[in-house]
Amino acid sequence: MKYIVALDQGTTSSRAVIFDANGEMVASHGMEFRQIYPKPGWVEHDPQDILDSQMQSLKTAVERSGIHVQDIQAIGITNQRETTLLWERATGKPLCNAIVWQCRRTAPLVERLKKDGLGNTVRDRTGLVPDAYFSGTKLQWMLDAIPNARERAARGELCFGTVDSFLVYHLTGGKVHVTDATNAARTMMYNIFEQKWDELLLRAMNIPEQLLPQVVDSSQVVGMLDKSILGREIPIASLAGDQHAALFGQGCFEPGMCKNTYGTGCFVLMNTGSHPVKSQHNLITTIGWRIDGQPRYALEGSVFVGGAVVQWLRDEMKLVDSASQTEQVALSVRDNGGVYLVPAFTGLGAPHWDMYSRGTIVGLTRGTGRAHIVRAALESIAYQSADVLEAMAGDSGMRSVGLRVDGGASANNFLMQFQADILDMRVYRPKVTETTAMGAAMLAGRAVGLWNDAQLRTLMQPDREFVPSMDDAQRMKLRRQWQRAIERSKGWEEED
């Protein structure tokens, strides 16, 4: 049997997942690592923690699987996006901690870009909304803060990279400095339409091009795993940001196909084909993946609070003892009793983008009970996702024939059925829930010839299909009432 190993380097943990040639998961191992908060709003990782946890996860997964190392055909990498690292080219030694995607320290640098009139330029060239979320201003901050860093970078002594780039550099013994198109697309420095680092934006952020990695395809052999790690060289054959890997892993190969990851928040991506769609609804235009030099574009929308509203029900409100209990409680009432919960605890994400919105519960009556509020919380996840998908349909002119789902909250059958009902769309939940790792493995397997394009389409098998059963009048009423609730949540927090 032949095997592919996927390295899934996330925000709080590093994992290694082994798949066989049938796409079945054979073994996995994960390790959590430290989150560092030096100041309010600052989030960092120790690069050594990232590397050590990923290396150990790889070695442990292989040991536990009992497979022979010579049967591993390739390694694929998927990673937390936007997190920014800077290291010495000669030694691989980091100059500072990684600045994590959640970190807000560079917001003033973003505001400066906007004041310089570059807000539209960023959007027109990168597909992104100018924000501290992305890598460009994080790298600018590092070069400003570390003595002589910019001069050293200009001399070619330093390397910048997102997590994929950092891992490949160290896994190959310092021989390879690359990133793939999906990760480059999240830096706010890469022109996704011309497929190159953007000279104007680099000048605006005073970033020397000499420290940037080469941009490669998402599915290609970029280097060999150093022999010292597992005892033999193994091709490293794919790189992709986590949400992009999940889009591929869900088999969303055709334009109009969508996936939604129900995690703490929700990440919705739609494949828009070979031509990028510029959003009129505050969505992000990005690269879904790049294969054989050809980019496949996507629209992306983020919901800030998805599964986190269930944590809120459990931890703060004490309305349930566990996340799994919400399904039973929601089904104990016939409907939501007219109650709508808008979980805008930190404002609203796509497509509303209202940072002054706050959490709201409307429609309460004397007959409202615990179950109505629990049900309204679960329904809010589906409503928010539906808002993003509606915006995607408006931007692209494409309506998906179905929604592929993954993430923790996708295990909730009530939520998935309600999602199908409120969208009037079939919802498909896969047998293999490790879709991010699966995507990295599929991209790597394709690169080394383990699977061809036809075979890739057969790897993802649905575990359950949720078929819409709600009538149009009821669906339209619920959506209309949800929009009224959203409007009441907007603009609640006053500007300073």
GROMACS .gro file of C-alpha atoms in nm:
model
  496
    1MET     CA    1   0.000   0.000   0.000
    2LYS     CA    2   0.113   0.354  -0.074
    3TYR     CA    3   0.060   0.642   0.167
    4ILE     CA    4   0.050   1.023   0.179
    5VAL     CA    5   0.125   1.223   0.493
    6ALA     CA    6  -0.050   1.557   0.544
    7LEU     CA    7   0.102   1.808   0.785
    8ASP     CA    8  -0.175   2.032   0.918
    9GLN     CA    9  -0.014   2.322   1.102
   10GLY     CA   10  -0.290   2.518   1.277
   11THR     CA   11  -0.319   2.816   1.508
   12THR     CA   12  -0.325   2.618   1.833
   13SER     CA   13  -0.187   2.278   1.733
   14SER     CA   14   0.021   2.091   1.477
   15ARG     CA   15  -0.105   1.762   1.335
   16ALA     CA   16   0.009   1.489   1.101
   17VAL     CA   17  -0.250   1.272   0.925
   18ILE     CA   18  -0.166   0.965   0.716
   19PHE     CA   19  -0.392   0.856   0.428
   20ASP     CA   20  -0.373   0.540   0.219
   21ALA     CA   21  -0.420   0.515  -0.157
   22ASN     CA   22  -0.798   0.481  -0.111
   23GLY     CA   23  -0.814   0.814   0.071
   24GLU     CA   24  -0.882   0.642   0.404
   25MET     CA   25  -0.726   0.786   0.720
   26VAL     CA   26  -0.472   0.543   0.866
   27ALA     CA   27  -0.328   0.734   1.162
   28SER     CA   28  -0.288   1.082   1.306
   29HIS     CA   29  -0.117   1.265   1.588
   30GLY     CA   30  -0.144   1.622   1.710
   31MET     CA   31   0.028   1.847   1.961
   32GLU     CA   32  -0.085   2.179   2.103
   33PHE     CA   33   0.167   2.459   2.153
   34ARG     CA   34   0.191   2.790   2.339
   35GLN     CA   35  -0.007   3.101   2.257
   36ILE     CA   36   0.186   3.416   2.350
   37TYR     CA   37   0.010   3.747   2.434
   38PRO     CA   38   0.278   4.011   2.505
   39LYS     CA   39   0.034   4.305   2.506
   40PRO     CA   40  -0.342   4.353   2.464
   41GLY     CA   41  -0.429   4.276   2.102
   42TRP     CA   42  -0.089   4.117   2.032
   43VAL     CA   43  -0.065   3.744   1.950
   44GLU     CA   44   0.261   3.558   1.887
   45HIS     CA   45   0.398   3.205   1.841
   46ASP     CA   46   0.750   3.086   1.909
   47PRO     CA   47   0.869   2.956   1.567
   48GLN     CA   48   1.058   2.676   1.740
   49ASP     CA   49   0.732   2.561   1.902
   50ILE     CA   50   0.569   2.547   1.557
   51LEU     CA   51   0.858   2.348   1.413
   52ASP     CA   52   0.907   2.111   1.707
   53SER     CA   53   0.537   2.029   1.742
   54GLN     CA   54   0.504   1.962   1.369
   55MET     CA   55   0.819   1.745   1.357
   56GLN     CA   56   0.710   1.545   1.662
   57SER     CA   57   0.358   1.498   1.523
   58LEU     CA   58   0.504   1.367   1.197
   59LYS     CA   59   0.736   1.118   1.367
   60THR     CA   60   0.471   0.997   1.615
   61ALA     CA   61   0.202   0.950   1.348
   62VAL     CA   62   0.439   0.741   1.135
   63GLU     CA   63   0.546   0.533   1.435
   64ARG     CA   64   0.185   0.470   1.547
   65SER     CA   65   0.069   0.381   1.197
   66GLY     CA   66   0.309   0.089   1.170
   67ILE     CA   67   0.370   0.165   0.801
   68HIS     CA   68   0.711   0.146   0.637
   69VAL     CA   69   0.871   0.482   0.565
   70GLN     CA   70   0.959   0.366   0.213
   71ASP     CA   71   0.584   0.336   0.139
   72ILE     CA   72   0.526   0.709   0.199
   73GLN     CA   73   0.495   0.857  -0.149
   74ALA     CA   74   0.479   1.225  -0.056
   75ILE     CA   75   0.415   1.485   0.212
   76GLY     CA   76   0.161   1.766   0.178
   77ILE     CA   77   0.148   2.078   0.393
   78THR     CA   78  -0.150   2.292   0.492
   79ASN     CA   79  -0.127   2.575   0.738
   80GLN     CA   80  -0.275   2.857   0.939
   81ARG     CA   81  -0.277   3.154   0.703
   82GLU     CA   82  -0.124   3.504   0.728
   83THR     CA   83   0.096   3.428   1.032
   84THR     CA   84   0.432   3.591   0.955
   85LEU     CA   85   0.789   3.474   1.022
   86LEU     CA   86   1.134   3.622   0.956
   87TRP     CA   87   1.456   3.419   0.977
   88GLU     CA   88   1.823   3.414   0.874
   89ARG     CA   89   1.882   3.253   0.536
   90ALA     CA   90   2.219   3.102   0.640
   91THR     CA   91   2.118   2.953   0.977
   92GLY     CA   92   1.736   2.927   0.970
   93LYS     CA   93   1.730   3.110   1.304
   94PRO     CA   94   1.418   3.328   1.357
   95LEU     CA   95   1.480   3.696   1.431
   96CYS     CA   96   1.170   3.722   1.650
   97ASN     CA   97   0.849   3.542   1.737
   98ALA     CA   98   0.595   3.483   1.463
   99ILE     CA   99   0.320   3.744   1.446
  100VAL     CA  100  -0.007   3.549   1.434
  101TRP     CA  101  -0.294   3.630   1.198
  102GLN     CA  102  -0.509   3.734   1.496
  103CYS     CA  103  -0.262   4.004   1.604
  104ARG     CA  104  -0.389   4.363   1.569
  105ARG     CA  105  -0.063   4.552   1.638
  106THR     CA  106  -0.025   4.669   1.278
  107ALA     CA  107  -0.364   4.841   1.251
  108PRO     CA  108  -0.193   5.187   1.247
  109LEU     CA  109   0.020   5.077   0.949
  110VAL     CA  110  -0.296   4.972   0.766
  111GLU     CA  111  -0.457   5.307   0.842
  112ARG     CA  112  -0.148   5.478   0.700
  113LEU     CA  113  -0.184   5.283   0.375
  114LYS     CA  114  -0.546   5.393   0.351
  115LYS     CA  115  -0.459   5.757   0.421
  116ASP     CA  116  -0.199   5.737   0.145
  117GLY     CA  117  -0.480   5.647  -0.092
  118LEU     CA  118  -0.385   5.281  -0.135
  119GLY     CA  119  -0.703   5.120  -0.003
  120ASN     CA  120  -0.851   5.062  -0.348
  121THR     CA  121  -0.509   4.966  -0.485
  122VAL     CA  122  -0.480   4.686  -0.231
  123ARG     CA  123  -0.823   4.556  -0.327
  124ASP     CA  124  -0.767   4.592  -0.702
  125ARG     CA  125  -0.434   4.407  -0.697
  126THR     CA  126  -0.463   4.153  -0.413
  127GLY     CA  127  -0.839   4.094  -0.386
  128LEU     CA  128  -0.814   4.166  -0.014
  129VAL     CA  129  -0.961   4.433   0.210
  130PRO     CA  130  -0.676   4.632   0.374
  131ASP     CA  131  -0.649   4.488   0.724
  132ALA     CA  132  -0.397   4.401   0.996
  133TYR     CA  133  -0.515   4.040   0.949
  134PHE     CA  134  -0.286   3.996   0.647
  135SER     CA  135   0.091   3.945   0.637
  136GLY     CA  136   0.223   4.256   0.462
  137THR     CA  137   0.206   4.506   0.748
  138LYS     CA  138   0.321   4.237   0.993
  139LEU     CA  139   0.643   4.201   0.793
  140GLN     CA  140   0.670   4.581   0.766
  141TRP     CA  141   0.642   4.603   1.146
  142MET     CA  142   0.921   4.344   1.194
  143LEU     CA  143   1.154   4.528   0.956
  144ASP     CA  144   1.084   4.854   1.141
  145ALA     CA  145   1.127   4.706   1.488
  146ILE     CA  146   1.439   4.489   1.448
  147PRO     CA  147   1.768   4.682   1.416
  148ASN     CA  148   1.932   4.651   1.071
  149ALA     CA  149   1.666   4.402   0.955
  150ARG     CA  150   1.568   4.598   0.644
  151GLU     CA  151   1.930   4.645   0.539
  152ARG     CA  152   2.003   4.275   0.593
  153ALA     CA  153   1.691   4.185   0.397
  154ALA     CA  154   1.805   4.402   0.105
  155ARG     CA  155   2.137   4.215   0.105
  156GLY     CA  156   1.953   3.883   0.078
  157GLU     CA  157   2.049   3.765   0.426
  158LEU     CA  158   1.691   3.716   0.554
  159CYS     CA  159   1.387   3.513   0.457
  160PHE     CA  160   1.022   3.605   0.502
  161GLY     CA  161   0.758   3.339   0.500
  162THR     CA  162   0.417   3.229   0.611
  163VAL     CA  163   0.408   2.903   0.808
  164ASP     CA  164   0.420   2.682   0.497
  165SER     CA  165   0.736   2.854   0.380
  166PHE     CA  166   0.903   2.827   0.722
  167LEU     CA  167   0.823   2.456   0.748
  168VAL     CA  168   0.950   2.373   0.399
  169TYR     CA  169   1.274   2.564   0.464
  170HIS     CA  170   1.346   2.359   0.776
  171LEU     CA  171   1.210   2.026   0.651
  172THR     CA  172   1.444   2.047   0.352
  173GLY     CA  173   1.747   2.145   0.563
  174GLY     CA  174   1.743   2.505   0.444
  175LYS     CA  175   1.755   2.419   0.075
  176VAL     CA  176   1.416   2.553  -0.035
  177HIS     CA  177   1.252   2.896   0.016
  178VAL     CA  178   0.907   2.886  -0.144
  179THR     CA  179   0.540   2.954  -0.078
  180ASP     CA  180   0.239   2.855  -0.282
  181ALA     CA  181  -0.005   3.084  -0.458
  182THR     CA  182  -0.281   3.044  -0.196
  183ASN     CA  183  -0.056   3.158   0.088
  184ALA     CA  184   0.099   3.435  -0.121
  185ALA     CA  185  -0.254   3.556  -0.195
  186ARG     CA  186  -0.307   3.622   0.178
  187THR     CA  187  -0.004   3.845   0.227
  188MET     CA  188  -0.144   4.173   0.085
  189MET     CA  189   0.178   4.185  -0.123
  190TYR     CA  190   0.087   3.947  -0.408
  191ASN     CA  191  -0.095   4.049  -0.724
  192ILE     CA  192  -0.340   3.761  -0.771
  193PHE     CA  193  -0.433   3.876  -1.121
  194GLU     CA  194  -0.077   3.904  -1.258
  195GLN     CA  195   0.057   3.619  -1.039
  196LYS     CA  196   0.357   3.805  -0.901
  197TRP     CA  197   0.476   4.004  -0.601
  198ASP     CA  198   0.343   4.357  -0.644
  199GLU     CA  199   0.621   4.615  -0.671
  200LEU     CA  200   0.399   4.914  -0.588
  201LEU     CA  201   0.268   4.759  -0.265
  202LEU     CA  202   0.618   4.642  -0.166
  203ARG     CA  203   0.743   4.999  -0.204
  204ALA     CA  204   0.447   5.132  -0.005
  205MET     CA  205   0.536   4.903   0.286
  206ASN     CA  206   0.914   4.943   0.232
  207ILE     CA  207   0.969   4.569   0.190
  208PRO     CA  208   1.277   4.451  -0.006
  209GLU     CA  209   1.181   4.187  -0.263
  210GLN     CA  210   1.502   3.995  -0.192
  211LEU     CA  211   1.356   3.836   0.123
  212LEU     CA  212   1.038   3.703  -0.040
  213PRO     CA  213   0.993   3.335  -0.127
  214GLN     CA  214   0.944   3.200  -0.478
  215VAL     CA  215   0.575   3.141  -0.548
  216VAL     CA  216   0.499   2.786  -0.666
  217ASP     CA  217   0.192   2.578  -0.751
  218SER     CA  218  -0.021   2.425  -0.476
  219SER     CA  219   0.044   2.078  -0.622
  220GLN     CA  220   0.406   2.018  -0.720
  221VAL     CA  221   0.722   1.867  -0.573
  222VAL     CA  222   0.906   2.162  -0.417
  223GLY     CA  223   1.184   1.974  -0.239
  224MET     CA  224   1.277   1.663  -0.045
  225LEU     CA  225   1.231   1.593   0.325
  226ASP     CA  226   1.576   1.587   0.484
  227LYS     CA  227   1.692   1.229   0.532
  228SER     CA  228   1.771   1.288   0.901
  229ILE     CA  229   1.402   1.332   0.990
  230LEU     CA  230   1.249   0.996   0.892
  231GLY     CA  231   1.552   0.809   0.759
  232ARG     CA  232   1.491   0.871   0.388
  233GLU     CA  233   1.417   1.155   0.153
  234ILE     CA  234   1.046   1.200   0.071
  235PRO     CA  235   0.900   1.448  -0.180
  236ILE     CA  236   0.723   1.750  -0.031
  237ALA     CA  237   0.456   1.778  -0.296
  238SER     CA  238   0.188   2.027  -0.191
  239LEU     CA  239   0.138   2.356  -0.009
  240ALA     CA  240  -0.197   2.524   0.058
  241GLY     CA  241  -0.356   2.752   0.317
  242ASP     CA  242  -0.602   2.568   0.539
  243GLN     CA  243  -0.928   2.699   0.392
  244HIS     CA  244  -0.802   2.644   0.036
  245ALA     CA  245  -0.698   2.288   0.121
  246ALA     CA  246  -1.047   2.226   0.263
  247LEU     CA  247  -1.205   2.358  -0.058
  248PHE     CA  248  -0.998   2.109  -0.258
  249GLY     CA  249  -1.045   1.831  -0.003
  250GLN     CA  250  -1.422   1.874  -0.027
  251GLY     CA  251  -1.400   1.813  -0.402
  252CYS     CA  252  -1.524   2.161  -0.496
  253PHE     CA  253  -1.359   2.136  -0.837
  254GLU     CA  254  -1.624   2.309  -1.050
  255PRO     CA  255  -1.725   2.678  -1.061
  256GLY     CA  256  -2.012   2.749  -0.824
  257MET     CA  257  -1.924   2.469  -0.580
  258CYS     CA  258  -1.901   2.585  -0.217
  259LYS     CA  259  -1.777   2.460   0.118
  260ASN     CA  260  -1.839   2.593   0.467
  261THR     CA  261  -1.616   2.515   0.763
  262TYR     CA  262  -1.811   2.546   1.090
  263GLY     CA  263  -1.544   2.620   1.347
  264THR     CA  264  -1.524   2.898   1.603
  265GLY     CA  265  -1.632   3.114   1.312
  266CYS     CA  266  -1.744   3.002   0.967
  267PHE     CA  267  -1.532   3.015   0.652
  268VAL     CA  268  -1.731   2.996   0.330
  269LEU     CA  269  -1.545   2.956  -0.001
  270MET     CA  270  -1.687   2.934  -0.353
  271ASN     CA  271  -1.491   2.814  -0.654
  272THR     CA  272  -1.537   3.082  -0.922
  273GLY     CA  273  -1.328   2.912  -1.191
  274SER     CA  274  -1.040   3.047  -1.397
  275HIS     CA  275  -1.158   3.408  -1.381
  276PRO     CA  276  -1.151   3.612  -1.058
  277VAL     CA  277  -1.476   3.769  -0.940
  278LYS     CA  278  -1.444   4.114  -0.781
  279SER     CA  279  -1.696   4.131  -0.501
  280GLN     CA  280  -1.959   4.400  -0.470
  281HIS     CA  281  -2.069   4.257  -0.133
  282ASN     CA  282  -1.756   4.296   0.081
  283LEU     CA  283  -1.624   3.946   0.015
  284ILE     CA  284  -1.260   3.860  -0.048
  285THR     CA  285  -1.134   3.752  -0.389
  286THR     CA  286  -0.860   3.495  -0.350
  287ILE     CA  287  -0.683   3.203  -0.518
  288GLY     CA  288  -0.850   2.870  -0.446
  289TRP     CA  289  -0.543   2.678  -0.564
  290ARG     CA  290  -0.291   2.683  -0.850
  291ILE     CA  291  -0.211   2.370  -1.052
  292ASP     CA  292   0.009   2.347  -1.362
  293GLY     CA  293   0.057   2.724  -1.344
  294GLN     CA  294  -0.318   2.789  -1.375
  295PRO     CA  295  -0.489   2.963  -1.083
  296ARG     CA  296  -0.838   2.862  -0.979
  297TYR     CA  297  -1.004   3.158  -0.809
  298ALA     CA  298  -1.248   3.171  -0.519
  299LEU     CA  299  -1.468   3.407  -0.322
  300GLU     CA  300  -1.432   3.392   0.056
  301GLY     CA  301  -1.655   3.520   0.333
  302SER     CA  302  -1.591   3.493   0.706
  303VAL     CA  303  -1.850   3.475   0.984
  304PHE     CA  304  -1.692   3.583   1.314
  305VAL     CA  305  -1.909   3.378   1.550
  306GLY     CA  306  -2.019   3.032   1.441
  307GLY     CA  307  -1.955   2.747   1.682
  308ALA     CA  308  -1.843   3.007   1.937
  309VAL     CA  309  -2.210   3.088   2.004
  310VAL     CA  310  -2.251   2.728   2.128
  311GLN     CA  311  -1.953   2.778   2.361
  312TRP     CA  312  -2.125   3.094   2.487
  313LEU     CA  313  -2.446   2.900   2.557
  314ARG     CA  314  -2.245   2.644   2.753
  315ASP     CA  315  -1.979   2.848   2.934
  316GLU     CA  316  -2.134   3.190   2.996
  317MET     CA  317  -2.510   3.130   2.989
  318LYS     CA  318  -2.501   2.774   3.135
  319LEU     CA  319  -2.800   2.680   2.917
  320VAL     CA  320  -2.641   2.349   2.811
  321ASP     CA  321  -2.379   2.120   2.962
  322SER     CA  322  -2.216   2.026   2.633
  323ALA     CA  323  -2.216   2.131   2.268
  324SER     CA  324  -2.372   1.801   2.164
  325GLN     CA  325  -2.670   1.865   2.393
  326THR     CA  326  -2.784   2.163   2.184
  327GLU     CA  327  -2.929   1.938   1.914
  328GLN     CA  328  -3.163   1.761   2.153
  329VAL     CA  329  -3.267   2.088   2.323
  330ALA     CA  330  -3.335   2.261   1.990
  331LEU     CA  331  -3.554   1.973   1.874
  332SER     CA  332  -3.758   1.983   2.197
  333VAL     CA  333  -3.955   2.282   2.061
  334ARG     CA  334  -4.151   2.297   1.736
  335ASP     CA  335  -3.985   2.622   1.618
  336ASN     CA  336  -3.789   2.921   1.747
  337GLY     CA  337  -4.098   3.079   1.902
  338GLY     CA  338  -4.025   3.400   1.713
  339VAL     CA  339  -3.686   3.439   1.884
  340TYR     CA  340  -3.378   3.550   1.685
  341LEU     CA  341  -3.028   3.569   1.829
  342VAL     CA  342  -2.763   3.772   1.645
  343PRO     CA  343  -2.423   3.666   1.790
  344ALA     CA  344  -2.240   3.988   1.696
  345PHE     CA  345  -2.019   3.966   2.006
  346THR     CA  346  -1.726   4.127   1.822
  347GLY     CA  347  -1.920   4.295   1.543
  348LEU     CA  348  -2.046   4.143   1.220
  349GLY     CA  349  -1.825   3.991   0.949
  350ALA     CA  350  -1.912   3.931   0.586
  351PRO     CA  351  -2.117   4.057   0.416
  352HIS     CA  352  -2.220   4.324   0.673
  353TRP     CA  353  -1.880   4.433   0.814
  354ASP     CA  354  -2.016   4.635   1.104
  355MET     CA  355  -1.759   4.655   1.383
  356TYR     CA  356  -2.009   4.846   1.598
  357SER     CA  357  -2.277   4.576   1.589
  358ARG     CA  358  -2.331   4.382   1.911
  359GLY     CA  359  -2.507   4.063   2.018
  360THR     CA  360  -2.885   4.090   2.021
  361ILE     CA  361  -3.182   3.871   2.113
  362VAL     CA  362  -3.519   3.986   1.978
  363GLY     CA  363  -3.871   3.846   1.975
  364LEU     CA  364  -3.883   3.747   2.344
  365THR     CA  365  -4.226   3.684   2.497
  366ARG     CA  366  -4.343   3.553   2.833
  367GLY     CA  367  -4.357   3.209   2.675
  368THR     CA  368  -3.993   3.211   2.563
  369GLY     CA  369  -3.792   2.933   2.723
  370ARG     CA  370  -3.438   2.799   2.734
  371ALA     CA  371  -3.497   2.575   2.432
  372HIS     CA  372  -3.607   2.867   2.213
  373ILE     CA  373  -3.285   3.057   2.286
  374VAL     CA  374  -3.069   2.748   2.225
  375ARG     CA  375  -3.251   2.686   1.898
  376ALA     CA  376  -3.216   3.052   1.796
  377ALA     CA  377  -2.841   3.033   1.862
  378LEU     CA  378  -2.800   2.731   1.634
  379GLU     CA  379  -3.020   2.889   1.369
  380SER     CA  380  -2.803   3.203   1.377
  381ILE     CA  381  -2.507   3.001   1.247
  382ALA     CA  382  -2.713   2.891   0.946
  383TYR     CA  383  -2.856   3.238   0.883
  384GLN     CA  384  -2.512   3.402   0.885
  385SER     CA  385  -2.375   3.139   0.647
  386ALA     CA  386  -2.677   3.189   0.421
  387ASP     CA  387  -2.610   3.564   0.411
  388VAL     CA  388  -2.256   3.497   0.284
  389LEU     CA  389  -2.370   3.240   0.026
  390GLU     CA  390  -2.638   3.480  -0.099
  391ALA     CA  391  -2.371   3.749  -0.143
  392MET     CA  392  -2.152   3.501  -0.333
  393ALA     CA  393  -2.438   3.415  -0.566
  394GLY     CA  394  -2.495   3.787  -0.626
  395ASP     CA  395  -2.128   3.850  -0.702
  396SER     CA  396  -2.066   3.545  -0.919
  397GLY     CA  397  -2.401   3.496  -1.089
  398MET     CA  398  -2.367   3.129  -0.985
  399ARG     CA  399  -2.591   2.943  -0.745
  400SER     CA  400  -2.431   2.634  -0.600
  401VAL     CA  401  -2.614   2.306  -0.644
  402GLY     CA  402  -2.507   2.201  -0.295
  403LEU     CA  403  -2.299   2.297   0.007
  404ARG     CA  404  -2.012   2.079   0.134
  405VAL     CA  405  -1.964   2.111   0.511
  406ASP     CA  406  -1.696   2.031   0.767
  407GLY     CA  407  -1.577   2.152   1.106
  408GLY     CA  408  -1.696   2.070   1.458
  409ALA     CA  409  -2.048   2.214   1.437
  410SER     CA  410  -2.120   2.023   1.115
  411ALA     CA  411  -2.175   1.717   1.338
  412ASN     CA  412  -2.499   1.879   1.463
  413ASN     CA  413  -2.777   1.720   1.257
  414PHE     CA  414  -3.036   1.982   1.353
  415LEU     CA  415  -2.807   2.262   1.236
  416MET     CA  416  -2.723   2.089   0.907
  417GLN     CA  417  -3.090   2.020   0.831
  418PHE     CA  418  -3.183   2.380   0.911
  419GLN     CA  419  -2.895   2.499   0.692
  420ALA     CA  420  -3.033   2.294   0.403
  421ASP     CA  421  -3.384   2.428   0.468
  422ILE     CA  422  -3.289   2.795   0.494
  423LEU     CA  423  -3.074   2.775   0.179
  424ASP     CA  424  -3.316   2.551  -0.012
  425MET     CA  425  -3.002   2.359  -0.102
  426ARG     CA  426  -2.866   2.011  -0.037
  427VAL     CA  427  -2.595   1.992   0.229
  428TYR     CA  428  -2.329   1.720   0.207
  429ARG     CA  429  -2.125   1.608   0.508
  430PRO     CA  430  -1.826   1.386   0.420
  431LYS     CA  431  -1.721   1.056   0.576
  432VAL     CA  432  -1.368   1.190   0.625
  433THR     CA  433  -1.409   1.502   0.838
  434GLU     CA  434  -1.036   1.583   0.816
  435THR     CA  435  -1.101   1.776   0.495
  436THR     CA  436  -0.815   2.023   0.539
  437ALA     CA  437  -0.558   1.746   0.576
  438MET     CA  438  -0.737   1.550   0.305
  439GLY     CA  439  -0.699   1.843   0.064
  440ALA     CA  440  -0.325   1.866   0.131
  441ALA     CA  441  -0.293   1.491   0.077
  442MET     CA  442  -0.495   1.500  -0.247
  443LEU     CA  443  -0.281   1.785  -0.385
  444ALA     CA  444   0.038   1.597  -0.291
  445GLY     CA  445  -0.087   1.264  -0.428
  446ARG     CA  446  -0.173   1.429  -0.757
  447ALA     CA  447   0.174   1.581  -0.784
  448VAL     CA  448   0.348   1.242  -0.752
  449GLY     CA  449   0.104   1.051  -0.973
  450LEU     CA  450  -0.073   0.852  -0.700
  451TRP     CA  451  -0.410   0.992  -0.814
  452ASN     CA  452  -0.521   1.149  -1.141
  453ASP     CA  453  -0.796   1.411  -1.165
  454ALA     CA  454  -1.068   1.149  -1.224
  455GLN     CA  455  -0.958   0.949  -0.921
  456LEU     CA  456  -0.952   1.259  -0.700
  457ARG     CA  457  -1.323   1.304  -0.765
  458THR     CA  458  -1.398   0.963  -0.615
  459LEU     CA  459  -1.203   1.010  -0.290
  460MET     CA  460  -1.450   1.232  -0.104
  461GLN     CA  461  -1.759   1.029  -0.015
  462PRO     CA  462  -2.056   1.191   0.164
  463ASP     CA  463  -2.150   1.044   0.501
  464ARG     CA  464  -2.491   1.209   0.501
  465GLU     CA  465  -2.694   1.428   0.271
  466PHE     CA  466  -2.941   1.678   0.414
  467VAL     CA  467  -3.230   1.754   0.179
  468PRO     CA  468  -3.434   2.076   0.216
  469SER     CA  469  -3.792   2.017   0.327
  470MET     CA  470  -3.915   2.365   0.428
  471ASP     CA  471  -4.179   2.537   0.214
  472ASP     CA  472  -4.093   2.864   0.040
  473ALA     CA  473  -4.331   3.082   0.241
  474GLN     CA  474  -4.184   2.967   0.574
  475ARG     CA  475  -3.827   3.006   0.448
  476MET     CA  476  -3.889   3.359   0.322
  477LYS     CA  477  -4.056   3.460   0.650
  478LEU     CA  478  -3.766   3.331   0.858
  479ARG     CA  479  -3.506   3.503   0.638
  480ARG     CA  480  -3.704   3.828   0.649
  481GLN     CA  481  -3.727   3.820   1.029
  482TRP     CA  482  -3.357   3.740   1.054
  483GLN     CA  483  -3.274   4.049   0.846
  484ARG     CA  484  -3.488   4.261   1.079
  485ALA     CA  485  -3.294   4.122   1.377
  486ILE     CA  486  -2.961   4.196   1.203
  487GLU     CA  487  -3.064   4.558   1.147
  488ARG     CA  488  -3.144   4.596   1.517
  489SER     CA  489  -2.798   4.473   1.614
  490LYS     CA  490  -2.609   4.713   1.386
  491GLY     CA  491  -2.442   5.029   1.511
  492TRP     CA  492  -2.510   4.954   1.876
  493GLU     CA  493  -2.163   5.030   2.012
  494GLU     CA  494  -2.090   5.401   1.985
  495GLU     CA  495  -1.772   5.515   1.814
  496ASP     CA  496  -1.507   5.666   2.043
   0.00000   0.00000   0.00000
